[in-house]
Amino acid sequence: MTHIGLIGLGKMGGNMRTRLRAAGIEVTGYDRNPEVTDVASVDELIAALPAPRVVWVMVPAGEITDAVVTELGEKLSAGDLVIDGGNSRFTEDERHAAQLAERGIRFVDVGVSGGVWGLENGYGLMVGGDKADVDELLPVFDALRPEGPREEGYVHAGPTGAGHYVKMVHNGIEYGLMQAYAEGFELLERKELVHDVAGSFKAWQRGTVVRSWLLDLMVRALDEDDDLSEIEGYVDDSGEGRWTVEEAIANAVPMPAISASLFARFESRQDDSPAMKAVAALRNQFGGHSVKKA
């Protein structure tokens, strides 16, 4: 596994290409943006890869992923392998795997976490698919994951769809954690007794039970804008939080914290909120997600 194709060279895909190349894996990347692409078309990408080809798809979930998988299914050969590393819903994985299997093309789904910091820190990887296919890809996964024990940054979670299912739950938890920090921020901002809100968050970074990478990013955001006055409290949701709540309902699993954090995002689109400013700032810090200026 020394040469793979990568379709989608955006905020994460471009950094993944760089990290893979630094580990000695040759990457041929394609993107519609001529400033970042290595080749001019998907056809050129396929022609550049040795057989059996491995193509990692890193594009937005939904119609765009569907279109790319369909195109690859028409152009790749039996024995080739497609990886969906985007945030597709796990139910789409079985459909894509069956679609490609008709042509003898293999499929693996990978949930990827790390945002814009993955180049430096490595990416958390949650993988679904056939064991033989997954084992074949281990050199690629080892190049992308953080340094240290493999099991602390990588898991083969189960068959097709399991990787994206675990990533979905991961993002649901992320919603809840961000909301907790955000609500704490709003209360501290509201209380005149507290004169240094940014310093209070900074004081939690060592020794406290709430220390985390998200807390570090919150401190970073407050260093840049100590009351978040430059950010509008409007927060999008990218799908995983909704899907997590839907799965909770389908499986009768109580999820009051994650459900509340999702509904809080809906509320943010109606009225400006200090807590939602904090969530927006955190999403910008870890994922490079855009924010609306106040």
PDB file of C-alpha atoms in Angstrom:
ATOM      1  CA  MET A   1       0.000   0.000   0.000  1.00  0.00           C
ATOM      2  CA  THR A   2       2.337   2.696  -1.264  1.00  0.00           C
ATOM      3  CA  HIS A   3       0.169   4.740  -3.646  1.00  0.00           C
ATOM      4  CA  ILE A   4      -3.476   5.799  -3.305  1.00  0.00           C
ATOM      5  CA  GLY A   5      -5.868   8.236  -4.957  1.00  0.00           C
ATOM      6  CA  LEU A   6      -7.653  10.937  -2.987  1.00  0.00           C
ATOM      7  CA  ILE A   7     -10.727  12.760  -4.276  1.00  0.00           C
ATOM      8  CA  GLY A   8     -11.522  15.960  -2.379  1.00  0.00           C
ATOM      9  CA  LEU A   9      -8.664  18.222  -1.263  1.00  0.00           C
ATOM     10  CA  GLY A  10     -10.499  20.642   0.992  1.00  0.00           C
ATOM     11  CA  LYS A  11      -9.734  21.546   4.601  1.00  0.00           C
ATOM     12  CA  MET A  12      -9.267  17.930   5.662  1.00  0.00           C
ATOM     13  CA  GLY A  13      -8.488  16.159   2.405  1.00  0.00           C
ATOM     14  CA  GLY A  14      -5.606  18.480   1.549  1.00  0.00           C
ATOM     15  CA  ASN A  15      -4.019  18.014   4.960  1.00  0.00           C
ATOM     16  CA  MET A  16      -4.500  14.257   4.749  1.00  0.00           C
ATOM     17  CA  ARG A  17      -2.620  14.225   1.450  1.00  0.00           C
ATOM     18  CA  THR A  18       0.251  16.100   3.092  1.00  0.00           C
ATOM     19  CA  ARG A  19       0.367  13.775   6.106  1.00  0.00           C
ATOM     20  CA  LEU A  20       0.297  10.651   3.915  1.00  0.00           C
ATOM     21  CA  ARG A  21       3.100  11.938   1.729  1.00  0.00           C
ATOM     22  CA  ALA A  22       5.183  12.786   4.792  1.00  0.00           C
ATOM     23  CA  ALA A  23       4.833   9.120   5.817  1.00  0.00           C
ATOM     24  CA  GLY A  24       6.141   7.918   2.468  1.00  0.00           C
ATOM     25  CA  ILE A  25       2.829   7.052   0.810  1.00  0.00           C
ATOM     26  CA  GLU A  26       2.413   8.411  -2.692  1.00  0.00           C
ATOM     27  CA  VAL A  27      -0.873  10.260  -3.183  1.00  0.00           C
ATOM     28  CA  THR A  28      -2.480  11.357  -6.427  1.00  0.00           C
ATOM     29  CA  GLY A  29      -5.183  13.855  -5.555  1.00  0.00           C
ATOM     30  CA  TYR A  30      -8.076  15.219  -7.567  1.00  0.00           C
ATOM     31  CA  ASP A  31     -10.173  18.267  -6.769  1.00  0.00           C
ATOM     32  CA  ARG A  32     -12.320  20.521  -8.917  1.00  0.00           C
ATOM     33  CA  ASN A  33     -10.188  23.413  -7.700  1.00  0.00           C
ATOM     34  CA  PRO A  34      -7.322  23.632 -10.230  1.00  0.00           C
ATOM     35  CA  GLU A  35      -5.094  25.335  -7.648  1.00  0.00           C
ATOM     36  CA  VAL A  36      -4.868  22.237  -5.425  1.00  0.00           C
ATOM     37  CA  THR A  37      -5.443  19.254  -7.719  1.00  0.00           C
ATOM     38  CA  ASP A  38      -2.658  16.944  -8.936  1.00  0.00           C
ATOM     39  CA  VAL A  39      -4.537  15.801 -12.026  1.00  0.00           C
ATOM     40  CA  ALA A  40      -7.171  17.345 -14.270  1.00  0.00           C
ATOM     41  CA  SER A  41      -9.833  14.636 -13.991  1.00  0.00           C
ATOM     42  CA  VAL A  42     -10.944  11.457 -12.252  1.00  0.00           C
ATOM     43  CA  ASP A  43      -9.895   9.567 -15.375  1.00  0.00           C
ATOM     44  CA  GLU A  44      -6.335  10.857 -14.998  1.00  0.00           C
ATOM     45  CA  LEU A  45      -6.332   9.944 -11.316  1.00  0.00           C
ATOM     46  CA  ILE A  46      -7.400   6.366 -12.080  1.00  0.00           C
ATOM     47  CA  ALA A  47      -4.797   6.074 -14.829  1.00  0.00           C
ATOM     48  CA  ALA A  48      -2.062   7.169 -12.415  1.00  0.00           C
ATOM     49  CA  LEU A  49      -2.790   4.475  -9.810  1.00  0.00           C
ATOM     50  CA  PRO A  50      -1.315   0.970  -9.765  1.00  0.00           C
ATOM     51  CA  ALA A  51      -3.763  -1.944  -9.729  1.00  0.00           C
ATOM     52  CA  PRO A  52      -5.531  -2.895  -7.591  1.00  0.00           C
ATOM     53  CA  ARG A  53      -6.380   0.766  -7.152  1.00  0.00           C
ATOM     54  CA  VAL A  54      -7.347   2.384  -3.849  1.00  0.00           C
ATOM     55  CA  VAL A  55      -9.337   5.641  -4.028  1.00  0.00           C
ATOM     56  CA  TRP A  56     -10.189   7.573  -0.859  1.00  0.00           C
ATOM     57  CA  VAL A  57     -13.254   9.819  -1.268  1.00  0.00           C
ATOM     58  CA  MET A  58     -13.208  12.901   0.979  1.00  0.00           C
ATOM     59  CA  VAL A  59     -16.124  15.039  -0.214  1.00  0.00           C
ATOM     60  CA  PRO A  60     -19.325  16.344   1.434  1.00  0.00           C
ATOM     61  CA  ALA A  61     -21.885  13.684   2.367  1.00  0.00           C
ATOM     62  CA  GLY A  62     -25.053  13.208   0.374  1.00  0.00           C
ATOM     63  CA  GLU A  63     -25.485  13.934  -3.311  1.00  0.00           C
ATOM     64  CA  ILE A  64     -21.827  14.781  -3.914  1.00  0.00           C
ATOM     65  CA  THR A  65     -20.600  11.516  -2.371  1.00  0.00           C
ATOM     66  CA  ASP A  66     -23.272   9.607  -4.306  1.00  0.00           C
ATOM     67  CA  ALA A  67     -22.093  11.148  -7.567  1.00  0.00           C
ATOM     68  CA  VAL A  68     -18.423  10.369  -6.901  1.00  0.00           C
ATOM     69  CA  VAL A  69     -19.121   6.763  -5.847  1.00  0.00           C
ATOM     70  CA  THR A  70     -21.298   6.257  -8.941  1.00  0.00           C
ATOM     71  CA  GLU A  71     -18.565   7.650 -11.212  1.00  0.00           C
ATOM     72  CA  LEU A  72     -15.923   5.440  -9.604  1.00  0.00           C
ATOM     73  CA  GLY A  73     -18.180   2.422  -9.956  1.00  0.00           C
ATOM     74  CA  GLU A  74     -18.358   3.049 -13.691  1.00  0.00           C
ATOM     75  CA  LYS A  75     -14.611   3.614 -14.152  1.00  0.00           C
ATOM     76  CA  LEU A  76     -12.751   1.354 -11.697  1.00  0.00           C
ATOM     77  CA  SER A  77     -12.095  -2.336 -12.199  1.00  0.00           C
ATOM     78  CA  ALA A  78     -12.836  -5.514 -10.249  1.00  0.00           C
ATOM     79  CA  GLY A  79     -10.550  -5.780  -7.239  1.00  0.00           C
ATOM     80  CA  ASP A  80     -10.178  -2.025  -6.791  1.00  0.00           C
ATOM     81  CA  LEU A  81     -11.187  -0.477  -3.459  1.00  0.00           C
ATOM     82  CA  VAL A  82     -13.142   2.683  -2.616  1.00  0.00           C
ATOM     83  CA  ILE A  83     -12.936   4.337   0.814  1.00  0.00           C
ATOM     84  CA  ASP A  84     -15.627   6.805   1.888  1.00  0.00           C
ATOM     85  CA  GLY A  85     -13.958   9.001   4.502  1.00  0.00           C
ATOM     86  CA  GLY A  86     -16.605  11.726   4.554  1.00  0.00           C
ATOM     87  CA  ASN A  87     -19.439  12.125   7.027  1.00  0.00           C
ATOM     88  CA  SER A  88     -21.911   9.908   5.181  1.00  0.00           C
ATOM     89  CA  ARG A  89     -24.832   8.454   7.077  1.00  0.00           C
ATOM     90  CA  PHE A  90     -24.127   4.821   7.941  1.00  0.00           C
ATOM     91  CA  THR A  91     -27.223   3.671   6.059  1.00  0.00           C
ATOM     92  CA  GLU A  92     -25.635   4.952   2.836  1.00  0.00           C
ATOM     93  CA  ASP A  93     -22.631   2.659   3.251  1.00  0.00           C
ATOM     94  CA  GLU A  94     -24.526  -0.567   2.652  1.00  0.00           C
ATOM     95  CA  ARG A  95     -26.064   0.924  -0.493  1.00  0.00           C
ATOM     96  CA  HIS A  96     -22.709   2.124  -1.808  1.00  0.00           C
ATOM     97  CA  ALA A  97     -21.044  -1.202  -0.988  1.00  0.00           C
ATOM     98  CA  ALA A  98     -23.742  -3.130  -2.867  1.00  0.00           C
ATOM     99  CA  GLN A  99     -23.575  -0.716  -5.805  1.00  0.00           C
ATOM    100  CA  LEU A 100     -19.810  -1.209  -6.141  1.00  0.00           C
ATOM    101  CA  ALA A 101     -19.937  -4.961  -5.475  1.00  0.00           C
ATOM    102  CA  GLU A 102     -21.908  -5.404  -8.703  1.00  0.00           C
ATOM    103  CA  ARG A 103     -18.666  -4.481 -10.480  1.00  0.00           C
ATOM    104  CA  GLY A 104     -16.434  -6.465  -8.103  1.00  0.00           C
ATOM    105  CA  ILE A 105     -15.182  -3.258  -6.434  1.00  0.00           C
ATOM    106  CA  ARG A 106     -14.564  -3.335  -2.691  1.00  0.00           C
ATOM    107  CA  PHE A 107     -15.756  -0.691  -0.214  1.00  0.00           C
ATOM    108  CA  VAL A 108     -14.628   0.521   3.226  1.00  0.00           C
ATOM    109  CA  ASP A 109     -16.187   3.324   5.284  1.00  0.00           C
ATOM    110  CA  VAL A 110     -14.042   5.469   7.578  1.00  0.00           C
ATOM    111  CA  GLY A 111     -15.180   8.049  10.083  1.00  0.00           C
ATOM    112  CA  VAL A 112     -12.419  10.662  10.357  1.00  0.00           C
ATOM    113  CA  SER A 113     -12.013  13.080  13.267  1.00  0.00           C
ATOM    114  CA  GLY A 114      -9.339  15.708  13.656  1.00  0.00           C
ATOM    115  CA  GLY A 115     -10.540  18.714  11.713  1.00  0.00           C
ATOM    116  CA  VAL A 116      -8.002  21.288  10.588  1.00  0.00           C
ATOM    117  CA  TRP A 117      -5.591  20.101  13.295  1.00  0.00           C
ATOM    118  CA  GLY A 118      -5.263  16.580  11.897  1.00  0.00           C
ATOM    119  CA  LEU A 119      -2.154  17.369   9.853  1.00  0.00           C
ATOM    120  CA  GLU A 120      -0.218  18.145  13.023  1.00  0.00           C
ATOM    121  CA  ASN A 121      -1.953  15.882  15.555  1.00  0.00           C
ATOM    122  CA  GLY A 122      -3.121  12.964  13.420  1.00  0.00           C
ATOM    123  CA  TYR A 123      -6.680  11.799  12.771  1.00  0.00           C
ATOM    124  CA  GLY A 124      -8.929   9.568  14.850  1.00  0.00           C
ATOM    125  CA  LEU A 125     -10.118   6.791  12.526  1.00  0.00           C
ATOM    126  CA  MET A 126     -13.244   4.632  12.883  1.00  0.00           C
ATOM    127  CA  VAL A 127     -13.414   1.949  10.202  1.00  0.00           C
ATOM    128  CA  GLY A 128     -16.124  -0.355   8.854  1.00  0.00           C
ATOM    129  CA  GLY A 129     -15.711  -3.117   6.297  1.00  0.00           C
ATOM    130  CA  ASP A 130     -14.359  -6.570   5.541  1.00  0.00           C
ATOM    131  CA  LYS A 131     -11.380  -7.485   7.740  1.00  0.00           C
ATOM    132  CA  ALA A 132      -9.142  -8.441   4.817  1.00  0.00           C
ATOM    133  CA  ASP A 133      -9.784  -5.120   3.089  1.00  0.00           C
ATOM    134  CA  VAL A 134      -9.250  -3.161   6.299  1.00  0.00           C
ATOM    135  CA  ASP A 135      -6.007  -5.000   7.101  1.00  0.00           C
ATOM    136  CA  GLU A 136      -4.723  -4.200   3.615  1.00  0.00           C
ATOM    137  CA  LEU A 137      -5.228  -0.501   4.352  1.00  0.00           C
ATOM    138  CA  LEU A 138      -3.414  -0.470   7.712  1.00  0.00           C
ATOM    139  CA  PRO A 139      -0.310   1.318   6.351  1.00  0.00           C
ATOM    140  CA  VAL A 140      -2.561   4.169   5.234  1.00  0.00           C
ATOM    141  CA  PHE A 141      -4.415   4.258   8.543  1.00  0.00           C
ATOM    142  CA  ASP A 142      -1.150   4.150  10.508  1.00  0.00           C
ATOM    143  CA  ALA A 143       0.139   7.131   8.518  1.00  0.00           C
ATOM    144  CA  LEU A 144      -2.976   9.173   9.284  1.00  0.00           C
ATOM    145  CA  ARG A 145      -3.638   8.288  12.921  1.00  0.00           C
ATOM    146  CA  PRO A 146      -1.929  10.025  15.880  1.00  0.00           C
ATOM    147  CA  GLU A 147       1.390   8.750  17.157  1.00  0.00           C
ATOM    148  CA  GLY A 148       1.211   6.238  19.983  1.00  0.00           C
ATOM    149  CA  PRO A 149      -0.666   2.966  20.445  1.00  0.00           C
ATOM    150  CA  ARG A 150      -2.787   2.174  17.389  1.00  0.00           C
ATOM    151  CA  GLU A 151      -5.848   1.347  19.497  1.00  0.00           C
ATOM    152  CA  GLU A 152      -5.889   4.896  20.921  1.00  0.00           C
ATOM    153  CA  GLY A 153      -6.459   6.481  17.513  1.00  0.00           C
ATOM    154  CA  TYR A 154      -7.924   3.731  15.341  1.00  0.00           C
ATOM    155  CA  VAL A 155     -10.619   1.073  15.524  1.00  0.00           C
ATOM    156  CA  HIS A 156     -11.995  -1.473  13.089  1.00  0.00           C
ATOM    157  CA  ALA A 157     -15.465  -1.098  14.534  1.00  0.00           C
ATOM    158  CA  GLY A 158     -17.263  -3.781  12.529  1.00  0.00           C
ATOM    159  CA  PRO A 159     -18.674  -4.532   9.071  1.00  0.00           C
ATOM    160  CA  THR A 160     -19.769  -2.027   6.447  1.00  0.00           C
ATOM    161  CA  GLY A 161     -21.387   1.016   8.061  1.00  0.00           C
ATOM    162  CA  ALA A 162     -19.860   0.505  11.511  1.00  0.00           C
ATOM    163  CA  GLY A 163     -17.184   3.137  10.985  1.00  0.00           C
ATOM    164  CA  HIS A 164     -19.625   5.880  10.112  1.00  0.00           C
ATOM    165  CA  TYR A 165     -21.967   4.764  12.899  1.00  0.00           C
ATOM    166  CA  VAL A 166     -19.223   5.183  15.501  1.00  0.00           C
ATOM    167  CA  LYS A 167     -18.292   8.571  13.993  1.00  0.00           C
ATOM    168  CA  MET A 168     -21.957   9.610  14.179  1.00  0.00           C
ATOM    169  CA  VAL A 169     -22.089   8.841  17.905  1.00  0.00           C
ATOM    170  CA  HIS A 170     -18.716  10.557  18.374  1.00  0.00           C
ATOM    171  CA  ASN A 171     -20.145  13.720  16.839  1.00  0.00           C
ATOM    172  CA  GLY A 172     -23.281  13.461  18.956  1.00  0.00           C
ATOM    173  CA  ILE A 173     -21.088  13.405  22.071  1.00  0.00           C
ATOM    174  CA  GLU A 174     -19.158  16.348  20.649  1.00  0.00           C
ATOM    175  CA  TYR A 175     -22.428  18.309  20.419  1.00  0.00           C
ATOM    176  CA  GLY A 176     -23.120  17.697  24.112  1.00  0.00           C
ATOM    177  CA  LEU A 177     -19.602  18.591  25.284  1.00  0.00           C
ATOM    178  CA  MET A 178     -19.550  21.842  23.327  1.00  0.00           C
ATOM    179  CA  GLN A 179     -22.957  22.800  24.645  1.00  0.00           C
ATOM    180  CA  ALA A 180     -21.837  22.282  28.254  1.00  0.00           C
ATOM    181  CA  TYR A 181     -18.819  24.551  27.822  1.00  0.00           C
ATOM    182  CA  ALA A 182     -21.008  27.077  26.011  1.00  0.00           C
ATOM    183  CA  GLU A 183     -23.634  27.244  28.748  1.00  0.00           C
ATOM    184  CA  GLY A 184     -20.913  27.677  31.368  1.00  0.00           C
ATOM    185  CA  PHE A 185     -19.512  30.536  29.320  1.00  0.00           C
ATOM    186  CA  GLU A 186     -22.892  32.272  29.176  1.00  0.00           C
ATOM    187  CA  LEU A 187     -23.423  32.014  32.940  1.00  0.00           C
ATOM    188  CA  LEU A 188     -19.960  33.397  33.690  1.00  0.00           C
ATOM    189  CA  GLU A 189     -20.549  36.247  31.235  1.00  0.00           C
ATOM    190  CA  ARG A 190     -23.891  37.065  32.861  1.00  0.00           C
ATOM    191  CA  LYS A 191     -22.550  37.247  36.444  1.00  0.00           C
ATOM    192  CA  GLU A 192     -21.038  40.630  37.315  1.00  0.00           C
ATOM    193  CA  LEU A 193     -19.157  39.006  40.182  1.00  0.00           C
ATOM    194  CA  VAL A 194     -16.806  37.338  37.697  1.00  0.00           C
ATOM    195  CA  HIS A 195     -14.397  39.832  36.122  1.00  0.00           C
ATOM    196  CA  ASP A 196     -12.212  37.499  34.053  1.00  0.00           C
ATOM    197  CA  VAL A 197     -14.209  34.938  32.097  1.00  0.00           C
ATOM    198  CA  ALA A 198     -11.435  34.092  29.650  1.00  0.00           C
ATOM    199  CA  GLY A 199      -8.992  33.620  32.526  1.00  0.00           C
ATOM    200  CA  SER A 200     -11.443  31.350  34.293  1.00  0.00           C
ATOM    201  CA  PHE A 201     -11.553  28.990  31.328  1.00  0.00           C
ATOM    202  CA  LYS A 202      -7.762  29.119  31.075  1.00  0.00           C
ATOM    203  CA  ALA A 203      -7.466  28.164  34.759  1.00  0.00           C
ATOM    204  CA  TRP A 204      -9.323  24.925  34.035  1.00  0.00           C
ATOM    205  CA  GLN A 205      -6.735  23.660  31.550  1.00  0.00           C
ATOM    206  CA  ARG A 206      -4.569  21.798  34.070  1.00  0.00           C
ATOM    207  CA  GLY A 207      -5.625  19.692  37.017  1.00  0.00           C
ATOM    208  CA  THR A 208      -9.408  20.018  36.687  1.00  0.00           C
ATOM    209  CA  VAL A 209     -11.819  17.253  35.734  1.00  0.00           C
ATOM    210  CA  VAL A 210     -13.192  19.279  32.787  1.00  0.00           C
ATOM    211  CA  ARG A 211      -9.840  19.741  31.017  1.00  0.00           C
ATOM    212  CA  SER A 212      -9.902  18.579  27.400  1.00  0.00           C
ATOM    213  CA  TRP A 213      -8.817  19.515  23.884  1.00  0.00           C
ATOM    214  CA  LEU A 214     -12.170  21.265  23.385  1.00  0.00           C
ATOM    215  CA  LEU A 215     -11.451  23.352  26.482  1.00  0.00           C
ATOM    216  CA  ASP A 216      -8.036  24.253  25.030  1.00  0.00           C
ATOM    217  CA  LEU A 217      -9.769  25.371  21.838  1.00  0.00           C
ATOM    218  CA  MET A 218     -12.265  27.409  23.864  1.00  0.00           C
ATOM    219  CA  VAL A 219      -9.358  29.201  25.526  1.00  0.00           C
ATOM    220  CA  ARG A 220      -7.813  29.809  22.113  1.00  0.00           C
ATOM    221  CA  ALA A 221     -11.080  31.315  20.857  1.00  0.00           C
ATOM    222  CA  LEU A 222     -11.330  33.590  23.908  1.00  0.00           C
ATOM    223  CA  ASP A 223      -7.708  34.702  23.456  1.00  0.00           C
ATOM    224  CA  GLU A 224      -8.703  35.906  19.985  1.00  0.00           C
ATOM    225  CA  ASP A 225     -12.005  37.528  21.088  1.00  0.00           C
ATOM    226  CA  ASP A 226     -12.402  37.589  24.873  1.00  0.00           C
ATOM    227  CA  ASP A 227     -16.172  38.078  24.903  1.00  0.00           C
ATOM    228  CA  LEU A 228     -16.919  36.569  21.465  1.00  0.00           C
ATOM    229  CA  SER A 229     -18.536  39.845  20.477  1.00  0.00           C
ATOM    230  CA  GLU A 230     -17.276  39.506  16.913  1.00  0.00           C
ATOM    231  CA  ILE A 231     -19.232  36.271  16.308  1.00  0.00           C
ATOM    232  CA  GLU A 232     -22.951  35.862  15.724  1.00  0.00           C
ATOM    233  CA  GLY A 233     -24.505  33.117  17.866  1.00  0.00           C
ATOM    234  CA  TYR A 234     -25.684  31.101  14.863  1.00  0.00           C
ATOM    235  CA  VAL A 235     -24.682  27.446  14.657  1.00  0.00           C
ATOM    236  CA  ASP A 236     -25.284  24.980  11.838  1.00  0.00           C
ATOM    237  CA  ASP A 237     -25.519  21.226  12.299  1.00  0.00           C
ATOM    238  CA  SER A 238     -23.889  18.938   9.768  1.00  0.00           C
ATOM    239  CA  GLY A 239     -26.217  15.961  10.206  1.00  0.00           C
ATOM    240  CA  GLU A 240     -24.527  13.616  12.645  1.00  0.00           C
ATOM    241  CA  GLY A 241     -26.212  15.096  15.698  1.00  0.00           C
ATOM    242  CA  ARG A 242     -29.654  14.634  14.153  1.00  0.00           C
ATOM    243  CA  TRP A 243     -28.816  11.085  13.083  1.00  0.00           C
ATOM    244  CA  THR A 244     -27.576  10.245  16.591  1.00  0.00           C
ATOM    245  CA  VAL A 245     -30.847  11.429  18.132  1.00  0.00           C
ATOM    246  CA  GLU A 246     -32.844   9.530  15.498  1.00  0.00           C
ATOM    247  CA  GLU A 247     -30.894   6.357  16.353  1.00  0.00           C
ATOM    248  CA  ALA A 248     -31.496   6.964  20.056  1.00  0.00           C
ATOM    249  CA  ILE A 249     -35.231   7.081  19.394  1.00  0.00           C
ATOM    250  CA  ALA A 250     -35.107   3.982  17.181  1.00  0.00           C
ATOM    251  CA  ASN A 251     -33.205   2.017  19.830  1.00  0.00           C
ATOM    252  CA  ALA A 252     -34.990   3.434  22.908  1.00  0.00           C
ATOM    253  CA  VAL A 253     -31.750   4.876  24.314  1.00  0.00           C
ATOM    254  CA  PRO A 254     -32.240   8.001  26.470  1.00  0.00           C
ATOM    255  CA  MET A 255     -30.043  10.872  25.251  1.00  0.00           C
ATOM    256  CA  PRO A 256     -31.244  14.004  27.049  1.00  0.00           C
ATOM    257  CA  ALA A 257     -27.915  15.873  26.881  1.00  0.00           C
ATOM    258  CA  ILE A 258     -27.200  15.256  23.197  1.00  0.00           C
ATOM    259  CA  SER A 259     -30.831  15.897  22.240  1.00  0.00           C
ATOM    260  CA  ALA A 260     -30.830  19.190  24.139  1.00  0.00           C
ATOM    261  CA  SER A 261     -27.586  20.279  22.465  1.00  0.00           C
ATOM    262  CA  LEU A 262     -29.106  19.644  19.036  1.00  0.00           C
ATOM    263  CA  PHE A 263     -32.242  21.625  19.861  1.00  0.00           C
ATOM    264  CA  ALA A 264     -30.063  24.447  21.213  1.00  0.00           C
ATOM    265  CA  ARG A 265     -28.514  24.749  17.761  1.00  0.00           C
ATOM    266  CA  PHE A 266     -31.971  25.127  16.273  1.00  0.00           C
ATOM    267  CA  GLU A 267     -32.669  27.853  18.833  1.00  0.00           C
ATOM    268  CA  SER A 268     -29.476  29.654  17.803  1.00  0.00           C
ATOM    269  CA  ARG A 269     -30.975  30.329  14.405  1.00  0.00           C
ATOM    270  CA  GLN A 270     -33.793  32.339  15.951  1.00  0.00           C
ATOM    271  CA  ASP A 271     -32.118  34.567  18.560  1.00  0.00           C
ATOM    272  CA  ASP A 272     -28.512  35.570  19.187  1.00  0.00           C
ATOM    273  CA  SER A 273     -27.069  33.801  22.224  1.00  0.00           C
ATOM    274  CA  PRO A 274     -23.743  33.999  24.121  1.00  0.00           C
ATOM    275  CA  ALA A 275     -23.755  30.208  24.489  1.00  0.00           C
ATOM    276  CA  MET A 276     -24.190  29.767  20.748  1.00  0.00           C
ATOM    277  CA  LYS A 277     -21.349  32.215  20.158  1.00  0.00           C
ATOM    278  CA  ALA A 278     -19.174  29.805  22.156  1.00  0.00           C
ATOM    279  CA  VAL A 279     -20.328  26.769  20.155  1.00  0.00           C
ATOM    280  CA  ALA A 280     -19.736  28.646  16.893  1.00  0.00           C
ATOM    281  CA  ALA A 281     -16.252  29.632  18.063  1.00  0.00           C
ATOM    282  CA  LEU A 282     -15.401  26.038  19.024  1.00  0.00           C
ATOM    283  CA  ARG A 283     -16.552  24.659  15.664  1.00  0.00           C
ATOM    284  CA  ASN A 284     -14.394  27.249  13.937  1.00  0.00           C
ATOM    285  CA  GLN A 285     -11.375  26.356  16.077  1.00  0.00           C
ATOM    286  CA  PHE A 286     -11.397  22.572  15.644  1.00  0.00           C
ATOM    287  CA  GLY A 287     -12.923  22.209  12.192  1.00  0.00           C
ATOM    288  CA  GLY A 288     -12.398  25.502  10.432  1.00  0.00           C
ATOM    289  CA  HIS A 289     -16.182  25.829  10.075  1.00  0.00           C
ATOM    290  CA  SER A 290     -17.224  29.308   9.019  1.00  0.00           C
ATOM    291  CA  VAL A 291     -18.762  31.734  11.473  1.00  0.00           C
ATOM    292  CA  LYS A 292     -21.159  34.585  10.885  1.00  0.00           C
ATOM    293  CA  LYS A 293     -19.797  37.977  11.850  1.00  0.00           C
ATOM    294  CA  ALA A 294     -21.865  39.858  14.403  1.00  0.00           C
TER     295      ALA A 294
END
